[in-house]
Short mmCIF file of C-alpha atoms in Angstrom, two decimals:
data_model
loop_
_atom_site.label_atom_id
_atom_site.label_comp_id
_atom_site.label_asym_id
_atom_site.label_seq_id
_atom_site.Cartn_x
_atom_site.Cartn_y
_atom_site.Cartn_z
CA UNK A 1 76.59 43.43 3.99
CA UNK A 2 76.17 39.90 5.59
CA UNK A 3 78.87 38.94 7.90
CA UNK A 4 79.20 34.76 9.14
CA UNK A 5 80.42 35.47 12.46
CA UNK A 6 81.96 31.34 14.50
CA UNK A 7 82.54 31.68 17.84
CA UNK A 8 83.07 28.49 19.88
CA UNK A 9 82.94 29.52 23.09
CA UNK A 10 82.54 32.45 26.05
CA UNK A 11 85.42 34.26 25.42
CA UNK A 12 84.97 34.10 21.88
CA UNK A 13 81.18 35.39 22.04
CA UNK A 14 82.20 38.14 24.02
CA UNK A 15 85.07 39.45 21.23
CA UNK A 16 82.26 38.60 18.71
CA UNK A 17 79.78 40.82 20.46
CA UNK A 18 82.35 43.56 20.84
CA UNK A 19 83.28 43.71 17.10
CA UNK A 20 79.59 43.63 16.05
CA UNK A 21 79.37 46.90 18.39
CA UNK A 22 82.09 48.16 16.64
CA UNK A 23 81.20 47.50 12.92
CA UNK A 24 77.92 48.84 13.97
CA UNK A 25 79.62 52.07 15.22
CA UNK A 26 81.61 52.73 12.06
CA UNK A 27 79.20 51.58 9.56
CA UNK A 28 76.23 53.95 8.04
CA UNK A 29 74.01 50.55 7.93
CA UNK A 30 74.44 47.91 10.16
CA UNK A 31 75.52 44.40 8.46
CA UNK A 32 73.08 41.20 8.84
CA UNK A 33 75.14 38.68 11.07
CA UNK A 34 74.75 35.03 11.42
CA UNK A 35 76.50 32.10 12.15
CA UNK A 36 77.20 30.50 15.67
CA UNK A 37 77.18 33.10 19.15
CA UNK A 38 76.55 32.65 22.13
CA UNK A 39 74.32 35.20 24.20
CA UNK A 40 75.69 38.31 24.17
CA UNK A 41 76.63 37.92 19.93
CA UNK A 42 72.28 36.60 20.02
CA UNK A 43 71.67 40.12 21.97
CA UNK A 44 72.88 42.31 19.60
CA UNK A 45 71.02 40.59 16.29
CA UNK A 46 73.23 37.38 15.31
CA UNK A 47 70.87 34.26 13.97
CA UNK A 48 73.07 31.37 15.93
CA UNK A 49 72.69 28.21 13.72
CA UNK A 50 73.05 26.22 16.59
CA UNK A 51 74.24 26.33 20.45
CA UNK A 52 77.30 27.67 21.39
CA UNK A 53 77.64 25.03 23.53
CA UNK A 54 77.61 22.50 21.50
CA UNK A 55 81.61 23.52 20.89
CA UNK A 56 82.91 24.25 24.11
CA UNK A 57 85.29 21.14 24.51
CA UNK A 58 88.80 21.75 25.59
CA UNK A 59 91.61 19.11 25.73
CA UNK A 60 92.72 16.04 23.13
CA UNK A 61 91.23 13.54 25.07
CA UNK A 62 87.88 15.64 25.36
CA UNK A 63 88.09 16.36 21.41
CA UNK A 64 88.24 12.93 20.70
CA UNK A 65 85.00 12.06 22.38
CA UNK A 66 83.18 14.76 21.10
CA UNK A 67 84.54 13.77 17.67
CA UNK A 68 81.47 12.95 15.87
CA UNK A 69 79.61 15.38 17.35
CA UNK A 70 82.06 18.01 16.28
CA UNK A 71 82.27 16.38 12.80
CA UNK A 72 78.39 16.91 12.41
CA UNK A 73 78.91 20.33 13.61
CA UNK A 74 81.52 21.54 10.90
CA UNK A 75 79.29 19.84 8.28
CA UNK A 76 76.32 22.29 9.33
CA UNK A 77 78.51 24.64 9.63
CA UNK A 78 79.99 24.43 5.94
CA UNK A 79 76.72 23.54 4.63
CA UNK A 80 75.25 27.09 6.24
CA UNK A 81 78.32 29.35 5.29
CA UNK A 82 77.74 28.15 1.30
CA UNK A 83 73.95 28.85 1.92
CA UNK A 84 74.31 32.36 3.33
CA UNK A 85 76.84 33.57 0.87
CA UNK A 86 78.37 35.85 3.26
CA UNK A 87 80.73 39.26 2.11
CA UNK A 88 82.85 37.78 4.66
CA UNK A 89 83.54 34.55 7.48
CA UNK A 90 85.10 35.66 10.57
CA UNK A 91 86.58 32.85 12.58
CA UNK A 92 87.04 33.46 16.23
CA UNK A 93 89.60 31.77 18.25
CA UNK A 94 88.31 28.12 18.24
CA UNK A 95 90.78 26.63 15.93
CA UNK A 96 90.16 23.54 16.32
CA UNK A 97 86.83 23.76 14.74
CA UNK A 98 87.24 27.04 12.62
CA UNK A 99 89.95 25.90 10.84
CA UNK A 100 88.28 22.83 9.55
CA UNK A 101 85.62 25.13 8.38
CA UNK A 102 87.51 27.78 6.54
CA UNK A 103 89.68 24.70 4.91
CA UNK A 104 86.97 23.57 3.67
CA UNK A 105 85.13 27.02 2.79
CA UNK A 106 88.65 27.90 0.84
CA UNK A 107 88.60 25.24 -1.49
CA UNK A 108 84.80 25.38 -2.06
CA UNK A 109 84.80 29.32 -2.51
CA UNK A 110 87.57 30.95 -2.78
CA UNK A 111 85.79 34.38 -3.49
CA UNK A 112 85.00 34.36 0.74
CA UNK A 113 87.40 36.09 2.39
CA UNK A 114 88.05 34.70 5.42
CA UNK A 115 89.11 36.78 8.71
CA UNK A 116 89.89 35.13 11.63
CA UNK A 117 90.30 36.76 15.53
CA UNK A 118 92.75 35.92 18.00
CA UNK A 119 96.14 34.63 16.55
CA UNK A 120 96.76 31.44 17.07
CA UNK A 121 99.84 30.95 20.30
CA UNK A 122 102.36 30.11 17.63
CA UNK A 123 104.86 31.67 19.92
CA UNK A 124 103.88 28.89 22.98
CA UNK A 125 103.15 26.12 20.59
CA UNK A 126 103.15 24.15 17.08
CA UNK A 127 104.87 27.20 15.55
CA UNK A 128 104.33 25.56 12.05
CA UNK A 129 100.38 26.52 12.25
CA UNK A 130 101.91 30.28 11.21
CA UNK A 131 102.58 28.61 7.55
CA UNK A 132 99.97 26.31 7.63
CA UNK A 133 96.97 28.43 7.78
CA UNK A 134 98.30 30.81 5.43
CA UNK A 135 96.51 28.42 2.62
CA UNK A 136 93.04 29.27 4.23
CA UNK A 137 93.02 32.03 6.35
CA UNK A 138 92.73 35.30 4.11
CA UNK A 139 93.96 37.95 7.35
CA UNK A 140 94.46 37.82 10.55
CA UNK A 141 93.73 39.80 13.77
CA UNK A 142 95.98 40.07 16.74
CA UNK A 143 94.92 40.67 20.34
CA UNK A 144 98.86 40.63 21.38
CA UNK A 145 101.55 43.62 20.20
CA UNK A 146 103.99 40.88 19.69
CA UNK A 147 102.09 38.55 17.45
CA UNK A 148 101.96 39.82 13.98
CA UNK A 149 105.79 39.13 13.28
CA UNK A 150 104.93 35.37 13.45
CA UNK A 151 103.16 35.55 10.48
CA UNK A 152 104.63 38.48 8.38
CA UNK A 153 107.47 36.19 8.44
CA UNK A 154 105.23 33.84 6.24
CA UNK A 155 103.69 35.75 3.90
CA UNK A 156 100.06 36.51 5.87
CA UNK A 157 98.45 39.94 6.37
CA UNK A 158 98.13 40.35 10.02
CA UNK A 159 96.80 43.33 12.18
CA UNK A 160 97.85 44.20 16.04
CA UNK A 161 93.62 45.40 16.88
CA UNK A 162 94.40 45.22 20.98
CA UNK A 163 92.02 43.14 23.61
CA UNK A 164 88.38 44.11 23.98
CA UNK A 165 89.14 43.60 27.70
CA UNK A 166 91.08 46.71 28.61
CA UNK A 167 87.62 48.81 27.68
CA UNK A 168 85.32 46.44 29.53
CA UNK A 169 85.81 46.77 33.02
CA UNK A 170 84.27 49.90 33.83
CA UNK A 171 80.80 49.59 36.34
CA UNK A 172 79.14 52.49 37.61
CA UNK A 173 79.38 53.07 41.21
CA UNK A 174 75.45 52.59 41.57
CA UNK A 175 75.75 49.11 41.00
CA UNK A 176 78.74 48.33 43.00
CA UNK A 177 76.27 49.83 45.80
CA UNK A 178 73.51 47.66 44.43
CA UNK A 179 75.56 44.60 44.24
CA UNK A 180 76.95 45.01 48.05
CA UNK A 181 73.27 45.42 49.12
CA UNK A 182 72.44 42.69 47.62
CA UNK A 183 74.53 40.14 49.00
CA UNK A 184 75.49 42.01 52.43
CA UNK A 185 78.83 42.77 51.48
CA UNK A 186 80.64 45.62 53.61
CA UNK A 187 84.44 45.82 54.36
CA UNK A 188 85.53 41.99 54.48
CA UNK A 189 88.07 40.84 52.02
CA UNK A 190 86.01 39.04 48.84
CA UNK A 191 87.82 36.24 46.94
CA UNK A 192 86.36 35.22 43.68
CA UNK A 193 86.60 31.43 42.17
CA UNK A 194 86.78 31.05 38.10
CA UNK A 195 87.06 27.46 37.34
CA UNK A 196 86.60 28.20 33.88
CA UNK A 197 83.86 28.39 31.07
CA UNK A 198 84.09 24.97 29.46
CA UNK A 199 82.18 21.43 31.26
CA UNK A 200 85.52 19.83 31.44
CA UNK A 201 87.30 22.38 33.24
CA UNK A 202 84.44 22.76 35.71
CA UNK A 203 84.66 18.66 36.34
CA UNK A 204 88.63 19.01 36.72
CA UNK A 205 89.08 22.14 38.54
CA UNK A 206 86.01 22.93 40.70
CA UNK A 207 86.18 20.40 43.11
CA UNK A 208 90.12 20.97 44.29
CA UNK A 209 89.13 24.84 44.13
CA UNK A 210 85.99 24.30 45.97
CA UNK A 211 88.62 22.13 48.63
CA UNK A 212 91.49 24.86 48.69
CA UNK A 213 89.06 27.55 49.65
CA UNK A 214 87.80 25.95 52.05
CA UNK A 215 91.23 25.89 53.55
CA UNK A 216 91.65 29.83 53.23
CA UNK A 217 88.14 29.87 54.84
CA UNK A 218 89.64 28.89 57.88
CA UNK A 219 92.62 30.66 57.37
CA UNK A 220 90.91 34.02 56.94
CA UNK A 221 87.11 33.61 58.45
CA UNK A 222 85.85 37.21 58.02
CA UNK A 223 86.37 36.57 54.00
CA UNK A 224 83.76 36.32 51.74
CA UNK A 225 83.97 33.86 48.60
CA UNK A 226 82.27 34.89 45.12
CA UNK A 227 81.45 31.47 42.42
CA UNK A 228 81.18 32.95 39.12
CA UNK A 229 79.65 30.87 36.10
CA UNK A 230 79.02 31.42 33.63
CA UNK A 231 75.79 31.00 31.34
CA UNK A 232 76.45 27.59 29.72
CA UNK A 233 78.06 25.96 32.54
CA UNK A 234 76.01 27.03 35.00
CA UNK A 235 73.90 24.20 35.57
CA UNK A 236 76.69 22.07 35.21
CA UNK A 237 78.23 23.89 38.12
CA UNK A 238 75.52 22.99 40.56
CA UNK A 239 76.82 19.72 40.85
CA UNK A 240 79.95 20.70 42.26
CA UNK A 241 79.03 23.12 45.01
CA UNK A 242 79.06 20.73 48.12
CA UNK A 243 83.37 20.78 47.43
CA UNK A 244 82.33 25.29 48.50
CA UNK A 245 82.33 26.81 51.01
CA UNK A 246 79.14 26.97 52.80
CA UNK A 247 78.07 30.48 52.74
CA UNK A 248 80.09 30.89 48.54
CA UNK A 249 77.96 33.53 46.45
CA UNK A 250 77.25 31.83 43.54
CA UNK A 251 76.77 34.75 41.35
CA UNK A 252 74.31 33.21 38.04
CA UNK A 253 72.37 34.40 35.33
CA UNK A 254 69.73 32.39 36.15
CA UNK A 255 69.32 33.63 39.65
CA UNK A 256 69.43 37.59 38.48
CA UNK A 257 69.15 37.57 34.93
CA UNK A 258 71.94 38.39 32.15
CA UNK A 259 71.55 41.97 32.30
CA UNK A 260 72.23 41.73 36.02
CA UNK A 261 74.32 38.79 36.00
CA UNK A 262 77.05 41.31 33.90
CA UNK A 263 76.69 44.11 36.00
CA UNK A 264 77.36 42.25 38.73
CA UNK A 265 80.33 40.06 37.78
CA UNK A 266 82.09 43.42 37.03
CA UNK A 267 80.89 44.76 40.43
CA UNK A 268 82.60 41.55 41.78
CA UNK A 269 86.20 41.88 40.17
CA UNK A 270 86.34 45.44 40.76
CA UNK A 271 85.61 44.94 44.27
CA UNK A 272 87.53 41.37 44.90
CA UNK A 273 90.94 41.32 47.14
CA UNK A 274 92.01 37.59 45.76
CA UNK A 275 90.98 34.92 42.81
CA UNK A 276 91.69 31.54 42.61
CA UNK A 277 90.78 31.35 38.38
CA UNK A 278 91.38 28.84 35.54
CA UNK A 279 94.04 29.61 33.01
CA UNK A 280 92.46 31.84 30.16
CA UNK A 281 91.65 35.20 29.29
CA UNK A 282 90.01 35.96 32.76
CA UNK A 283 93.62 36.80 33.80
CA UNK A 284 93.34 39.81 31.68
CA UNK A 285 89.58 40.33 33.06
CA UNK A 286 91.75 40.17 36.77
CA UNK A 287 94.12 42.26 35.90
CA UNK A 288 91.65 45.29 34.14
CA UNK A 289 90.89 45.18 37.60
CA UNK A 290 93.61 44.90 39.66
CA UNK A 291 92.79 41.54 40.96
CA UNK A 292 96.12 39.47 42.81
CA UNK A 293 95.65 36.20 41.72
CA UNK A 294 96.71 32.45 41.55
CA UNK A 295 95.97 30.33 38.35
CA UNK A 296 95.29 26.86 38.49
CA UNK A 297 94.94 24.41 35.93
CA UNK A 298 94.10 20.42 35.31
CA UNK A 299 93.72 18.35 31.78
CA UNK A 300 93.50 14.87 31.18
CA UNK A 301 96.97 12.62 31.25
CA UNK A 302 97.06 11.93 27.70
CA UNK A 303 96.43 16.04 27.10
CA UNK A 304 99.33 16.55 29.54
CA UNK A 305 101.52 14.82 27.96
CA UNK A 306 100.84 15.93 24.60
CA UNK A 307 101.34 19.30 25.84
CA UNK A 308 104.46 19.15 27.56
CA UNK A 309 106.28 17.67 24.19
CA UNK A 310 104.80 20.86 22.18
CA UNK A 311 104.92 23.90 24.87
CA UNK A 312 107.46 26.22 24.24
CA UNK A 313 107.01 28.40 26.79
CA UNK A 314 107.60 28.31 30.26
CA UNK A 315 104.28 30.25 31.69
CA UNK A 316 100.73 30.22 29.92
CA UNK A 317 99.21 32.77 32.06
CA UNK A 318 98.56 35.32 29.63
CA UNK A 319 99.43 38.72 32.06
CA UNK A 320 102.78 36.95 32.46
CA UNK A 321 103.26 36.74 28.47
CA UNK A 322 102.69 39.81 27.84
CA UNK A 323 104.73 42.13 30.56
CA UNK A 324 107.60 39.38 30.67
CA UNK A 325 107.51 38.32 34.06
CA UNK A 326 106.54 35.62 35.92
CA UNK A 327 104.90 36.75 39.14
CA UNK A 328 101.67 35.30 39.16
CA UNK A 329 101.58 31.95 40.24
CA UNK A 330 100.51 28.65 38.53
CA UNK A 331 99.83 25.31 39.76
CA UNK A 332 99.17 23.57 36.31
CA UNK A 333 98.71 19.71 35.74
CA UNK A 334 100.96 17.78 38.05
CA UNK A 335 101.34 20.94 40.49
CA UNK A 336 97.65 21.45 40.79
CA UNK A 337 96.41 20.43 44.09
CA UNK A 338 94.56 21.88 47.24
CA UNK A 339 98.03 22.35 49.12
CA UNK A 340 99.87 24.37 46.54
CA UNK A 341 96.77 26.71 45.25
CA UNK A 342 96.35 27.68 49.31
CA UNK A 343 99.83 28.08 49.73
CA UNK A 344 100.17 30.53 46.68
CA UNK A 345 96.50 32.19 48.15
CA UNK A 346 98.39 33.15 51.57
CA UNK A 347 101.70 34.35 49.87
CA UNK A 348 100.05 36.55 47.10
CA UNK A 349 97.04 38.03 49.39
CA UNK A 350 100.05 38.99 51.93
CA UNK A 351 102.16 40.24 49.09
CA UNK A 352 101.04 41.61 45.68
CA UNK A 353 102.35 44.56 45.00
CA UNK A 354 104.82 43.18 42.23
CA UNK A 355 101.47 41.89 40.33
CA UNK A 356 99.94 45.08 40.43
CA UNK A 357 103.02 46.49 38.68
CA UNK A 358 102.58 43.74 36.15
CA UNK A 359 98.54 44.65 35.42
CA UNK A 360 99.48 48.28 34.58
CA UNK A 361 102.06 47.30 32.13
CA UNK A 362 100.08 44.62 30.19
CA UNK A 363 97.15 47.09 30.34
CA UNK A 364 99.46 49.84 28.50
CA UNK A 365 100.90 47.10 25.71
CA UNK A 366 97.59 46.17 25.41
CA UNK A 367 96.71 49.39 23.83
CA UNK A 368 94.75 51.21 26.79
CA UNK A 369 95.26 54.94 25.68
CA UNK A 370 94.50 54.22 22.28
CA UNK A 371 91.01 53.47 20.15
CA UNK A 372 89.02 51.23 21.16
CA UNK A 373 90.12 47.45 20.60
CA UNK A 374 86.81 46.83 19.22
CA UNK A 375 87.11 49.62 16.87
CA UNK A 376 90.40 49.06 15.73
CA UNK A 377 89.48 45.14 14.67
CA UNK A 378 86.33 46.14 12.73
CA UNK A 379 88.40 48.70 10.77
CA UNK A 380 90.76 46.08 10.49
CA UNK A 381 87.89 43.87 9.19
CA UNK A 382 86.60 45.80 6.81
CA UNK A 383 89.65 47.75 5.10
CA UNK A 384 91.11 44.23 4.46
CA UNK A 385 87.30 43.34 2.79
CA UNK A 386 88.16 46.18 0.90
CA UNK A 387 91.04 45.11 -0.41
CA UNK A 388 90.15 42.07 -0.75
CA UNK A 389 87.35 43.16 -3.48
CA UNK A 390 89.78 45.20 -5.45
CA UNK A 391 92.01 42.43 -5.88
#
């Protein structure tokens, strides 16, 4: 079996890597994967046609500068799927670019059945994507319980598989030891930064998160601050670390190596009091580990706008989505500056306990006393390419 695995960027390499574990698990013979990873999808066999990297953009504006770029990307990418003649495409998340691409495969060969991961937010946004990608998307997996009504209603096949994240937080205690030796970390309070995964966050948010803890620096001076990049904006990252604070840990692959560099960034949440993170999936990464945190988030004016006439919903801090209440904090596009993120800092590291409450429900509706997430979406994946070949 050959599988064409798209992923366009972190988050999406690390839900391709943990399907490939688990279609590797379940399967007498391991499939041949190619297609477009990043380094942990590379580490566990995939042949990446081309950087990752290359399609980490996030915002309109930033879309539209990286247009031709892009184009030449989905070209390759279309050219490579045909080539390979895969039993099946899996899309992850990206849709932006993997919808283009399974268009395009769909009406070129229909006989590809094509999978994608991670429902689009139909339920925050553009609800009439649910209908539209019924005409190129063959099934659909869901990281969210609540998602696969959306798109029953409309006639697509659409599975509930749970988030790879409530099985990935777990770090033996020899490392947390190894990890605290390391960086000379005994009883102070640690607060991690996350300005994101994509060069245009890191340009946005960085620099007023770099500013704000300063602030809480001097606020709380026995605290120790933790910078976590990661791989492919690490160098980027440099740039910004005069807005830090002096004495930050900037935790790197680079610097320790991957194998390392993943130990210890789950050594760091599960030992953090505090984190000051971009919106995204690292507030479920947070909450795995019981993390308090404040979100903050930036885009271009034109992006703003163009979001506030299509949101639908009044948080997009995923933890609050998915237990239904709204105690973690945002400071998001006009709201985002050094002021408000500090304020929110002091009020949720002197009071969390209502977030805590929140982590162990969206943990539970997550799935956590169930199979595996990873598990459950490549049984997903390959019952519905079973199905598929009967039909």
């Amino acid at each position: 079996m050959k599988i064409f695995i798209i992923a366009g960027e972190d988050s999406g390499d690390k839900l391709g890597s943990a399907i490939i574990d688990g279609l590797n698990n379940i399967l007498d013979t391991p499939p041949i994967y190619v297609g477009i990873g990043g380094n942990g999808m590379k580490s566990r066999g995939l042949k990446s046609i081309f950087p990752m990297s290359d399609l980490s953009v996030m915002g309109f504006i930033e879309i539209l500068l990286q247009y031709k770029n892009l184009k030449e990307r989905i070209s390759q990418t279309i050219i490579s799927v045909l080539d390979e003649k895969p039993d099946i495409l899996l899309t992850i998340d990206a849709p932006e670019f993997c919808f283009r691409v399974a268009k395009k495969i769909k009406s070129l060969n229909s006989n590809i059945p094509i999978v994608h991961y991670v429902a689009p937010s139909v339920w925050a946004w553009r609800s009439k994507r649910a209908k539209n990608i019924t005409k190129f998307i063959d099934h659909l997996m869901a990281l969210f319980p609540f998602e696969p009504n959306y798109f029953h209603d409309v006639g697509l096949s659409c599975e509930f598989v749970g988030h790879p994240i409530i099985s990935e937080n777990h770090v033996e205690d020899k490392i947390i030891t190894e990890f605290k030796k390391e960086y000379c970390l005994k009883d102070q309070p640690i607060i991690l930064c996350l300005p994101g995964s994509r060069k245009s966050e890191i340009n946005r948010l960085m620099p007023v998160f770099g500013e704000t803890l300063k602030k809480f620096s001097r606020a709380l001076p026995n605290a120790k601050f933790i910078l976590v990049s990661t791989p492919d904006v690490y160098e980027h990252s440099k740039q910004y670390l005069e807005f830090m604070p002096q004495d930050i840990i900037f935790l790197s692959p680079e610097k320790i190596g991957m194998d390392k560099y993943l130990e210890f960034k789950k050594a760091s949440f599960k030992l953090s009091n505090l984190a000051l993170a971009a919106s995204g999936t690292v507030s479920l990464e947070l909450a795995a580990n019981n993390v308090p945190m404040v979100i903050g988030y930036d885009m271009s004016p034109f992006s703003k706008v163009i979001i506030g006439l299509m949101l639908r919903t009044d948080t997009v801090t995923l933890v609050n989505l998915i237990c239904g209440n709204r105690n973690i904090p945002e400071c998001i596009g006009s709201n985002f500056n050094q002021e408000n993120l500090f304020l929110e800092m002091v009020r949720v590291y002197s009071n969390n306990r209502c977030q805590i409450t929140d982590f162990s429900t969206t943990m539970s509706l997550l799935g956590k006393t169930e199979t595996p997430p990873n598990v459950r979406a490549a049984n997903s994946l390959i019952k519905y390419y079973s199905s598929f070949k009967k039909a």
